[in-house]
Coordinates of N, CA and C in Angstrom, one line a residue:
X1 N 169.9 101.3 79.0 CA 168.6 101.8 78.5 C 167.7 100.8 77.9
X2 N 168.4 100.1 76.9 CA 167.3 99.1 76.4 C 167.1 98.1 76.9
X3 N 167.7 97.6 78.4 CA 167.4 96.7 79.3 C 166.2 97.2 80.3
X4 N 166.3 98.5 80.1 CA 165.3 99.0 81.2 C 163.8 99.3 80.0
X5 N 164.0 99.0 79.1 CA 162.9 99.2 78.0 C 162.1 97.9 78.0
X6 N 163.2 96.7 77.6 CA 163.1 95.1 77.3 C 162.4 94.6 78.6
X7 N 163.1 95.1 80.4 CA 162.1 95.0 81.4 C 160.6 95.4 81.7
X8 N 160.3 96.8 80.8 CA 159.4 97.4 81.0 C 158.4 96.3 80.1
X9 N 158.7 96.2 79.0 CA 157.7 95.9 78.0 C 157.1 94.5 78.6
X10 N 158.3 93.8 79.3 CA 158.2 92.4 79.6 C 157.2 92.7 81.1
X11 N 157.4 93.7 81.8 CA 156.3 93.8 83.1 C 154.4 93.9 82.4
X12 N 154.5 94.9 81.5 CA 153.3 95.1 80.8 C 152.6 93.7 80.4
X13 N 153.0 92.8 79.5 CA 152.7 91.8 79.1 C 152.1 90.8 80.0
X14 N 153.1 90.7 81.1 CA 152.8 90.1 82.4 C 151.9 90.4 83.4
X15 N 151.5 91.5 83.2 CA 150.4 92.5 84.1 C 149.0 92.0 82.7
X16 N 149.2 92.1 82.0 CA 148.1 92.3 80.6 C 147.5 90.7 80.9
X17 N 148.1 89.6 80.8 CA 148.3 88.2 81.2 C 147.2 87.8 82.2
X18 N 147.6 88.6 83.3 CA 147.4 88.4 84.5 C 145.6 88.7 84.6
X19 N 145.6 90.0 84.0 CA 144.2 91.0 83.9 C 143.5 89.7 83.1
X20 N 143.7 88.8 81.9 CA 142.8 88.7 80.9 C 142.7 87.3 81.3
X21 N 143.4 86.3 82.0 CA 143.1 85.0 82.6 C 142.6 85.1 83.8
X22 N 142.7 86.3 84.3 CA 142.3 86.1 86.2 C 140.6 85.7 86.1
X23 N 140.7 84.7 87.2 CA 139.0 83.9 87.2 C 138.0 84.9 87.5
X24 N 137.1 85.1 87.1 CA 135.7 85.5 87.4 C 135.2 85.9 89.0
X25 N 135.3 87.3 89.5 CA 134.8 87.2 90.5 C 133.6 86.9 91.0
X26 N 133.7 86.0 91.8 CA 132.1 85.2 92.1 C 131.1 86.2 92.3
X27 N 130.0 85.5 92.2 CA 128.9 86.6 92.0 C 128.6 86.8 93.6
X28 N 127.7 87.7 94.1 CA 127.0 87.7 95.1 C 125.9 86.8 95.2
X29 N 125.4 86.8 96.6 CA 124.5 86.1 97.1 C 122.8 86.2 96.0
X30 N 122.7 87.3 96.2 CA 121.6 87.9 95.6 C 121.8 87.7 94.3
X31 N 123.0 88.4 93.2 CA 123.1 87.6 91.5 C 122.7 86.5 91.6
X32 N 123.2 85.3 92.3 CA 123.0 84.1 92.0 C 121.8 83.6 92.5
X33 N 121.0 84.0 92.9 CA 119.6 83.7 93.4 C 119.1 83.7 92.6
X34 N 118.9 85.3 91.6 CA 118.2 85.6 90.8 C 118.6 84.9 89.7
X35 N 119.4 84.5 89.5 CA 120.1 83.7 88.1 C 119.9 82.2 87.8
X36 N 119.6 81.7 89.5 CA 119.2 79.9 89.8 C 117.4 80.6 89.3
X37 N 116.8 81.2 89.5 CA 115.2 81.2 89.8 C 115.0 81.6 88.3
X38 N 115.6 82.4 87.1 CA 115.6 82.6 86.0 C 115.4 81.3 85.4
X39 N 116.8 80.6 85.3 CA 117.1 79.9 84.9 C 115.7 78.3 85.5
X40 N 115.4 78.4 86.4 CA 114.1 77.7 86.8 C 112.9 77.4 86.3
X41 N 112.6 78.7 86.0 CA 111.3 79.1 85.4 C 111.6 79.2 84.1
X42 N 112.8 79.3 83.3 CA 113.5 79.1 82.3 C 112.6 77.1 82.3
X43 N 113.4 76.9 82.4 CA 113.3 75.1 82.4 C 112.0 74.5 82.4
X44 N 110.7 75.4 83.3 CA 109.3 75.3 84.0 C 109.0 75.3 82.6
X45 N 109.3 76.6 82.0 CA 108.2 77.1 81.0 C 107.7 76.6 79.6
X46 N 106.7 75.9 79.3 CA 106.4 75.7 78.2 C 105.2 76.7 77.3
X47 N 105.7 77.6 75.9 CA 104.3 78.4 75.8 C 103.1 77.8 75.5
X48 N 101.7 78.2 76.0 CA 100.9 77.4 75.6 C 100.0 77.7 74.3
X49 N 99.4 77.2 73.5 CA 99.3 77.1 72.2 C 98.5 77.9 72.3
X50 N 97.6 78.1 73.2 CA 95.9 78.7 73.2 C 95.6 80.0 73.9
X51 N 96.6 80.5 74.5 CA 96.3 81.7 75.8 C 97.7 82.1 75.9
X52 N 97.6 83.3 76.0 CA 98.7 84.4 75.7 C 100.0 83.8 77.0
X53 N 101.0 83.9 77.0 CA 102.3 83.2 77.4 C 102.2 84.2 78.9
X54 N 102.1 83.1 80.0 CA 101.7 84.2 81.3 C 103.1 83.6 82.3
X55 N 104.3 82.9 81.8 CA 105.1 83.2 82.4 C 105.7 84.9 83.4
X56 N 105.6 85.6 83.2 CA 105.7 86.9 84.1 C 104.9 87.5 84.4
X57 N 103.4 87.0 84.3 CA 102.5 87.4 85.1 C 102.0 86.8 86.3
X58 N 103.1 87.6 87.5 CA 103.4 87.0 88.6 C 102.3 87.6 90.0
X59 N 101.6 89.1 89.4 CA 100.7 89.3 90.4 C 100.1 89.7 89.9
X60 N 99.0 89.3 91.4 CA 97.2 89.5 91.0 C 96.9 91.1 90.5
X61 N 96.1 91.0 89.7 CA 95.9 91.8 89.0 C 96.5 92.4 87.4
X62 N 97.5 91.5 87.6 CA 98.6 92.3 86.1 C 97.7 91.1 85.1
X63 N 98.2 92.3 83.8 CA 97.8 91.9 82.8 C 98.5 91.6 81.7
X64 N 98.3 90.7 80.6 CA 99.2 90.5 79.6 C 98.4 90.0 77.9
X65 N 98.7 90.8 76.8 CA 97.9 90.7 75.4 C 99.2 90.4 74.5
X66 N 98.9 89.4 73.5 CA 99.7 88.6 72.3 C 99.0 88.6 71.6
X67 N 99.3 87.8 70.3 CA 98.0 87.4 69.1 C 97.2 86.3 69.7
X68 N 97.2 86.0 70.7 CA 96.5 85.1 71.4 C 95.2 85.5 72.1
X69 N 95.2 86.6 72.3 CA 94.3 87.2 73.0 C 95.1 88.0 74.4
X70 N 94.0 88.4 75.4 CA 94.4 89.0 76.7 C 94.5 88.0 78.5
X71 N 95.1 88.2 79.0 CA 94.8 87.3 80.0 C 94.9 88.2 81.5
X72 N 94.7 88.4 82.6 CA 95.0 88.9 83.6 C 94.5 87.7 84.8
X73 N 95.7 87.9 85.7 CA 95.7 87.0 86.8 C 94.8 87.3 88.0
X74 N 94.0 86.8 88.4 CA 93.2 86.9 89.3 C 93.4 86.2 90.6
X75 N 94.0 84.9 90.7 CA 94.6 84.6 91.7 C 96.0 83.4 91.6
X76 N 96.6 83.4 93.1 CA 97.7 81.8 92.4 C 98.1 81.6 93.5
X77 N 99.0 80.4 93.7 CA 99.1 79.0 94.5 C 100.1 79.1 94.1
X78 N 101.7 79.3 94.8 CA 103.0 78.7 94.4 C 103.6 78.3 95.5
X79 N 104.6 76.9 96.0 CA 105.9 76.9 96.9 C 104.4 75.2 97.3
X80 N 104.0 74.8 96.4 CA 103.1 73.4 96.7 C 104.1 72.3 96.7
X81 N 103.6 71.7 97.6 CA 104.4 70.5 98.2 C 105.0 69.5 97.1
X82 N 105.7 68.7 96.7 CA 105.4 67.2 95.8 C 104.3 66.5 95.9
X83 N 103.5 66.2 95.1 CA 102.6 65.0 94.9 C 103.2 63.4 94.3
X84 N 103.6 62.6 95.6 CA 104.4 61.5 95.4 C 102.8 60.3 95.2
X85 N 102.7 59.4 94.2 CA 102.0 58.7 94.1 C 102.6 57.4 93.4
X86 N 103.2 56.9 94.5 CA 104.0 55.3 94.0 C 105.0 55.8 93.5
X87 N 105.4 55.5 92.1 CA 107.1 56.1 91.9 C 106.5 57.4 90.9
X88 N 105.0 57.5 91.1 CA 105.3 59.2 90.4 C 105.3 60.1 91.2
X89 N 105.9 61.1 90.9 CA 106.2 62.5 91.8 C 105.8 63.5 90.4
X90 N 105.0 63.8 90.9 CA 104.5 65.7 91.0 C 104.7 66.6 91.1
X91 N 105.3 67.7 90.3 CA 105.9 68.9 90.4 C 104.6 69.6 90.3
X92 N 104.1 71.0 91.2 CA 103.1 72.1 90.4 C 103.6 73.2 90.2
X93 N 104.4 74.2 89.9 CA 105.2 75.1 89.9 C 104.3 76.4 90.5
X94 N 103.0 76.3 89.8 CA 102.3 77.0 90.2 C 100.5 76.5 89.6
X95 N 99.6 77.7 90.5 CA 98.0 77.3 89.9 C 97.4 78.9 89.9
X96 N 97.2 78.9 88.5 CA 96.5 80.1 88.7 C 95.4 80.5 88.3
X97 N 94.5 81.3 88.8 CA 92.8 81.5 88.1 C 93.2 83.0 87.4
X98 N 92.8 82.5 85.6 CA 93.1 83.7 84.8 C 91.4 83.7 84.4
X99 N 91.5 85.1 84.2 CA 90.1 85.7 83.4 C 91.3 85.9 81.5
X100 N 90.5 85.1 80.7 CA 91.1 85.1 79.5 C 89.7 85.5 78.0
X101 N 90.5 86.5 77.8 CA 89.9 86.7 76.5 C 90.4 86.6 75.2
X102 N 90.2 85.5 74.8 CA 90.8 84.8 73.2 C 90.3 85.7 72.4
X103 N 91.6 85.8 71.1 CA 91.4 86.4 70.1 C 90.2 85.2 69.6
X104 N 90.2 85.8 68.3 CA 89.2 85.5 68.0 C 90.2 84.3 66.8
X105 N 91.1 84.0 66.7 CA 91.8 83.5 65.9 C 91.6 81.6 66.7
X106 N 91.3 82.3 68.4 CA 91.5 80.9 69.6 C 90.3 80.5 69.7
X107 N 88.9 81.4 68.6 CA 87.3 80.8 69.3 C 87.4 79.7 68.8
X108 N 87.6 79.2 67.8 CA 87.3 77.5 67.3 C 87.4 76.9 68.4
X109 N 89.0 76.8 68.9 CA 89.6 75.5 70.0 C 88.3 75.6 71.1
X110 N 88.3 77.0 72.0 CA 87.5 76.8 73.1 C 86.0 77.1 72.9
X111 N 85.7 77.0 71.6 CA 84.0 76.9 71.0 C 83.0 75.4 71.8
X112 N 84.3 74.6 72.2 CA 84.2 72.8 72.5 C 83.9 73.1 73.7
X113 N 84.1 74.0 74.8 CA 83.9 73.9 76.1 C 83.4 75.2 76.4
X114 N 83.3 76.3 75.9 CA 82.6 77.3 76.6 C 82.0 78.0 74.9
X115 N 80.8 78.8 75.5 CA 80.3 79.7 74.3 C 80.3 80.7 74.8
X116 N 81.7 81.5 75.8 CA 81.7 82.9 76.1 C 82.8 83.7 75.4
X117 N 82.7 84.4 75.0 CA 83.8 85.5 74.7 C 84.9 85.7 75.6
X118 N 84.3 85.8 76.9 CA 85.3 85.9 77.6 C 85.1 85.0 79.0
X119 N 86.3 84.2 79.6 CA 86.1 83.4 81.0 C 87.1 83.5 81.8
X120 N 86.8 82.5 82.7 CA 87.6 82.3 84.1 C 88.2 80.9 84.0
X121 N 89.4 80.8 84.2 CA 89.6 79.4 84.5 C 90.8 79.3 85.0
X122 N 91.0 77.6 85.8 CA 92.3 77.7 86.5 C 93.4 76.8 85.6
X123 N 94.4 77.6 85.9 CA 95.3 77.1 84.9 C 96.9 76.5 85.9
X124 N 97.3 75.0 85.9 CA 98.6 74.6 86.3 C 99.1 74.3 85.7
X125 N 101.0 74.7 86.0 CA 101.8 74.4 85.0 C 102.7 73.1 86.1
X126 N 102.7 72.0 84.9 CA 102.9 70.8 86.0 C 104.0 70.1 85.3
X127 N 105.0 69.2 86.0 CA 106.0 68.2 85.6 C 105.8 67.0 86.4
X128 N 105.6 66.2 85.5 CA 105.2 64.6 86.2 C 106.5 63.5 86.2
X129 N 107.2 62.7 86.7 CA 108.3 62.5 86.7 C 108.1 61.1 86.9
X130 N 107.9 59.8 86.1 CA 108.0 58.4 86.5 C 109.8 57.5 87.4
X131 N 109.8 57.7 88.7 CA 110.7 57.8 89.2 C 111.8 56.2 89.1
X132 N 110.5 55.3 88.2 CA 111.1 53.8 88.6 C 111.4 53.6 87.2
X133 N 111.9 52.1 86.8 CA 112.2 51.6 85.7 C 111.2 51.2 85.1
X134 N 110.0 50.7 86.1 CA 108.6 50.2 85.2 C 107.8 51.2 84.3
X135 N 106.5 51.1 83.7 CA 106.2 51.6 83.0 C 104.8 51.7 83.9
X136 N 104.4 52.6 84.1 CA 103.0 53.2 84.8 C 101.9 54.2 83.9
X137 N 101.0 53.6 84.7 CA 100.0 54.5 84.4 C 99.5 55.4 85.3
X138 N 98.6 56.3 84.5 CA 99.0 57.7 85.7 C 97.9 59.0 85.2
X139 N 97.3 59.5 86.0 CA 96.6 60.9 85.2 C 96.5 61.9 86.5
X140 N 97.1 62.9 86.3 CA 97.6 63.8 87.6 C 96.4 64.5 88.5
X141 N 95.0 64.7 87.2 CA 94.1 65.6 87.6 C 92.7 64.8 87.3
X142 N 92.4 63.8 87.9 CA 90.8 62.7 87.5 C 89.6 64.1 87.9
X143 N 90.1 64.6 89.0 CA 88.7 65.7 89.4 C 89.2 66.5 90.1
X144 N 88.4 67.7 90.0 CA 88.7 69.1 90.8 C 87.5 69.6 91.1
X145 N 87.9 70.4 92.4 CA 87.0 70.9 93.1 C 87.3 72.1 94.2
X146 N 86.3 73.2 93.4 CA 86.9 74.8 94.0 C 86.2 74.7 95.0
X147 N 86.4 75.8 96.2 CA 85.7 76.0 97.4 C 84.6 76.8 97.4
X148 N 84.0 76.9 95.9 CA 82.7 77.7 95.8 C 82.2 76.5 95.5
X149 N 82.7 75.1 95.3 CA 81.4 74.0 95.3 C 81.4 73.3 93.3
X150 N 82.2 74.3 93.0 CA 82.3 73.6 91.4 C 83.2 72.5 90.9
X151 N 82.3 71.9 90.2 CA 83.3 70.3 90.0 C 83.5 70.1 88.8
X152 N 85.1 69.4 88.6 CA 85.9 69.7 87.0 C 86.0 68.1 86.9
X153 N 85.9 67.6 85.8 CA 86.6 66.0 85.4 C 87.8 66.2 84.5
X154 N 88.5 64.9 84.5 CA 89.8 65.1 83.4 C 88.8 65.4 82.1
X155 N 88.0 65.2 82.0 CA 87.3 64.9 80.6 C 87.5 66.6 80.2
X156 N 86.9 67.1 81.2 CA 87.1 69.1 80.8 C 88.4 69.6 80.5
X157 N 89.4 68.9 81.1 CA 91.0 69.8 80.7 C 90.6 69.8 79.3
X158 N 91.5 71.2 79.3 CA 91.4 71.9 77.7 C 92.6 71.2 77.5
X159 N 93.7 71.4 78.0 CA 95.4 71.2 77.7 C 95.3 69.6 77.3
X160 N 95.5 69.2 76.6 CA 95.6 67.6 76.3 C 97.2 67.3 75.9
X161 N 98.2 67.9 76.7 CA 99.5 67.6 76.3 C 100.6 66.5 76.4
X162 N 99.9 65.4 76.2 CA 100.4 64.3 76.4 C 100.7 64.0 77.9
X163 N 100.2 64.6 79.1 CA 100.8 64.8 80.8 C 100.1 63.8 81.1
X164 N 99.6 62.5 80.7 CA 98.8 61.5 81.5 C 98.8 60.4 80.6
X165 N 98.1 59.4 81.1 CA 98.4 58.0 80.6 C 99.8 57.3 80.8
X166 N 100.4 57.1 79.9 CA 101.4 56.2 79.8 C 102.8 56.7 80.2
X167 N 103.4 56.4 80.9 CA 104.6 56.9 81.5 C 105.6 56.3 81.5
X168 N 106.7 55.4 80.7 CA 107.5 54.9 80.6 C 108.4 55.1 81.4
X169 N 109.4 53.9 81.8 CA 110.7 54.5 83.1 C 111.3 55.3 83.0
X170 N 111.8 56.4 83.9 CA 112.0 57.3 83.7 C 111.9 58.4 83.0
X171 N 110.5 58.7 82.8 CA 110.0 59.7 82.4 C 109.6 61.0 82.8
X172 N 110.1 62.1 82.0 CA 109.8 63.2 82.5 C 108.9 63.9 81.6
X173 N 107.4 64.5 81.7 CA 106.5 65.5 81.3 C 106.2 66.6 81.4
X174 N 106.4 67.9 81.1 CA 106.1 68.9 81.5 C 104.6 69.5 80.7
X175 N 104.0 70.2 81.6 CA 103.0 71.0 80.6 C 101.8 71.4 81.5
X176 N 100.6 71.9 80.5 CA 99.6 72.7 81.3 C 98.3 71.7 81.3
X177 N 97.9 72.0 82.5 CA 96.2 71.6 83.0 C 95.7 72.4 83.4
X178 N 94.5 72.4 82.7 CA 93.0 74.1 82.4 C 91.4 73.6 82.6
X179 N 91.1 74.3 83.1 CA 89.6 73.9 83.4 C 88.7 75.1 83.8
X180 N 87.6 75.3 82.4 CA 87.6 76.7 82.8 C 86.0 76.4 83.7
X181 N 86.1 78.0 84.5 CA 85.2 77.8 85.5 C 84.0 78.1 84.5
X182 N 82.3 77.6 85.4 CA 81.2 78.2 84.6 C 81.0 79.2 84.8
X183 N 81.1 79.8 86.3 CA 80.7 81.5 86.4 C 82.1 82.0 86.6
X184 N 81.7 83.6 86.8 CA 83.6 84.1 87.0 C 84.1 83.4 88.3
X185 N 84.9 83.7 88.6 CA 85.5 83.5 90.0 C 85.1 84.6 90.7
X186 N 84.7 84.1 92.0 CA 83.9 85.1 92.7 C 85.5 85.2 94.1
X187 N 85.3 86.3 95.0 CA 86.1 86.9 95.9 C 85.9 85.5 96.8
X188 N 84.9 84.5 96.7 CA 85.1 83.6 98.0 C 85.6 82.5 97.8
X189 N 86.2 82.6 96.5 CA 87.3 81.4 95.8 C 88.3 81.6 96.3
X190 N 88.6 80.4 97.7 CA 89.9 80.1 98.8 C 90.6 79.4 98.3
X191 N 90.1 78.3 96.9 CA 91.5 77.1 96.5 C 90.7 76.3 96.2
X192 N 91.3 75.5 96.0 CA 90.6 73.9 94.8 C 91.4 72.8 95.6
X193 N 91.0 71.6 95.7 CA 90.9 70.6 95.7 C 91.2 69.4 94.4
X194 N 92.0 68.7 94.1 CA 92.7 68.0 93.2 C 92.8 66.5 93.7
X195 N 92.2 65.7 92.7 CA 92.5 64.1 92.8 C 93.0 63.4 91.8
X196 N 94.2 62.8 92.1 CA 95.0 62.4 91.2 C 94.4 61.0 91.1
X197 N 94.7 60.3 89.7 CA 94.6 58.5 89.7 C 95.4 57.7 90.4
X198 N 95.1 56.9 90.6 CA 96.3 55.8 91.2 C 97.4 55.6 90.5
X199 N 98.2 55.0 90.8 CA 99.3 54.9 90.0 C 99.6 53.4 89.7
X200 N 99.1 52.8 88.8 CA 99.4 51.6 87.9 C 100.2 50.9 86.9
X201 N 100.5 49.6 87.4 CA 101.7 48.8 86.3 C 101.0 48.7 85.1
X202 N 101.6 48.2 84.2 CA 100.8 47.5 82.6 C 100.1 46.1 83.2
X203 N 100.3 45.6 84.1 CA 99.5 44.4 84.5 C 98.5 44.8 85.2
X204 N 97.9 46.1 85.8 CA 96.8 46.2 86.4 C 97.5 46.9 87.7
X205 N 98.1 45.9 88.4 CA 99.0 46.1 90.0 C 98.8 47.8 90.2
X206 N 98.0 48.3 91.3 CA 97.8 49.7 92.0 C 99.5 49.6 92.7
X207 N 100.2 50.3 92.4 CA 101.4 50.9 92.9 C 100.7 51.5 94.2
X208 N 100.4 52.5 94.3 CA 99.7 53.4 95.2 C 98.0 53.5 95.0
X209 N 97.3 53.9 95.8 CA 95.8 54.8 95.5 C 96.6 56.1 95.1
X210 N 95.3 57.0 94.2 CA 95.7 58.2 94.3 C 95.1 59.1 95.6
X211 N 95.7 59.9 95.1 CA 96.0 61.4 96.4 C 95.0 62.5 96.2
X212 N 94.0 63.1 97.1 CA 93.4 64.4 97.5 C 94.5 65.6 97.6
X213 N 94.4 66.7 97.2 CA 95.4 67.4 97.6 C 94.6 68.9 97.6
X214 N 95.2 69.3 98.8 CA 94.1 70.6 99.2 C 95.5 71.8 98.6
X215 N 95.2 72.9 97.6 CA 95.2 73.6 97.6 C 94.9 75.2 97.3
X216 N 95.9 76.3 98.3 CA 94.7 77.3 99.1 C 95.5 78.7 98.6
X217 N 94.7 79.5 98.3 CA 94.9 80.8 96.9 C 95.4 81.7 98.2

């Protein structure tokens, strides 16, 4: 009897064992998609200081309000190619034209570039990546140009987040570039047009020209 107790107790333990070390059943196809693409935009995202956090506003039309104000998406551009210029490469994760209405806590900042209450502008969330050991110079967005004919300089980005100039070896940058439009965005806004700088050593030396890059909403 207490060999068949002493076996029993000893099966339990061994079954208990088994349950609490056994490996993790792998996830499905679909979990782990959604969990690489989380974790992505995870990594993409930086909040920006001036305009309400529009990481999940992912379609046209949705809306989103913070102490920052309101923002709703009006249009976007995602799955854009690399922009390779000498050893810099160009990430755009995405581009999108928001209609944004700042609190009133954000009128000072954008008092410098617009006197509207409320505007249009296009907004990229971008990673610049210096691929070589040298040190380059570099500015991702010198001019832009929508297909209604309106023309942006770097001088206009609102975003001033360190994403240009000086790029030491192996550097990586993440952040936003904004340029708000003068009238709203109208329905025959197809995409913008983007010219990057050349990409340059500390001695002058053009690594590359920069690049035109068409893209379409």
């Amino acid at each position: 009897m207490l060999k068949r107790l002493i076996s029993g107790f000893l099966m339990i333990v061994i079954i208990s064992c088994i349950y609490l070390y056994a490996p993790e059943a792998p996830r499905n196809q679909e979990e782990t998609a959604l969990a690489q693409t989380f974790v992505e935009n995870e990594e993409w995202f930086i909040p920006n200081r001036h305009i309400p956090d529009d990481l999940h506003v992912t379609e046209v039309g949705q809306s989103i309000a913070d102490s920052k104000g309101e923002l709703t998406l009006l249009a976007k551009a995602t799955e854009i190619a690399p922009i390779v210029v000498g050893p810099i490469e160009v990430m755009i994760k995405d581009v999108k034209v928001i209609r944004v209405v700042p609190d009133n806590s954000m009128m000072d900042f954008f008092q410098a570039y617009t006197k509207k209450q409320e505007f249009d502008m296009i907004k990229m969330s971008v990673e610049i990546h210096n691929t070589s050991s040298d040190t380059v110079q570099f500015t991702p967005v010198t001019r832009l140009e929508t297909t209604d004919g309106e023309q942006k300089t770097e001088e206009d980005n609102l975003f001033l987040e360190e994403i240009q100039g000086t790029f030491i070896g192996g550097d990586v940058k993440r952040g936003d570039i904004g340029f708000i439009l003068n009238d709203q965005a109208r329905s025959t806004l197809q995409g913008i047009h983007i010219f990057t700088s050349d990409a340059v050593n500390t001695n002058g030396t053009v690594f590359e020209q920069g690049k035109k890059i068409e893209i379409n909403f």
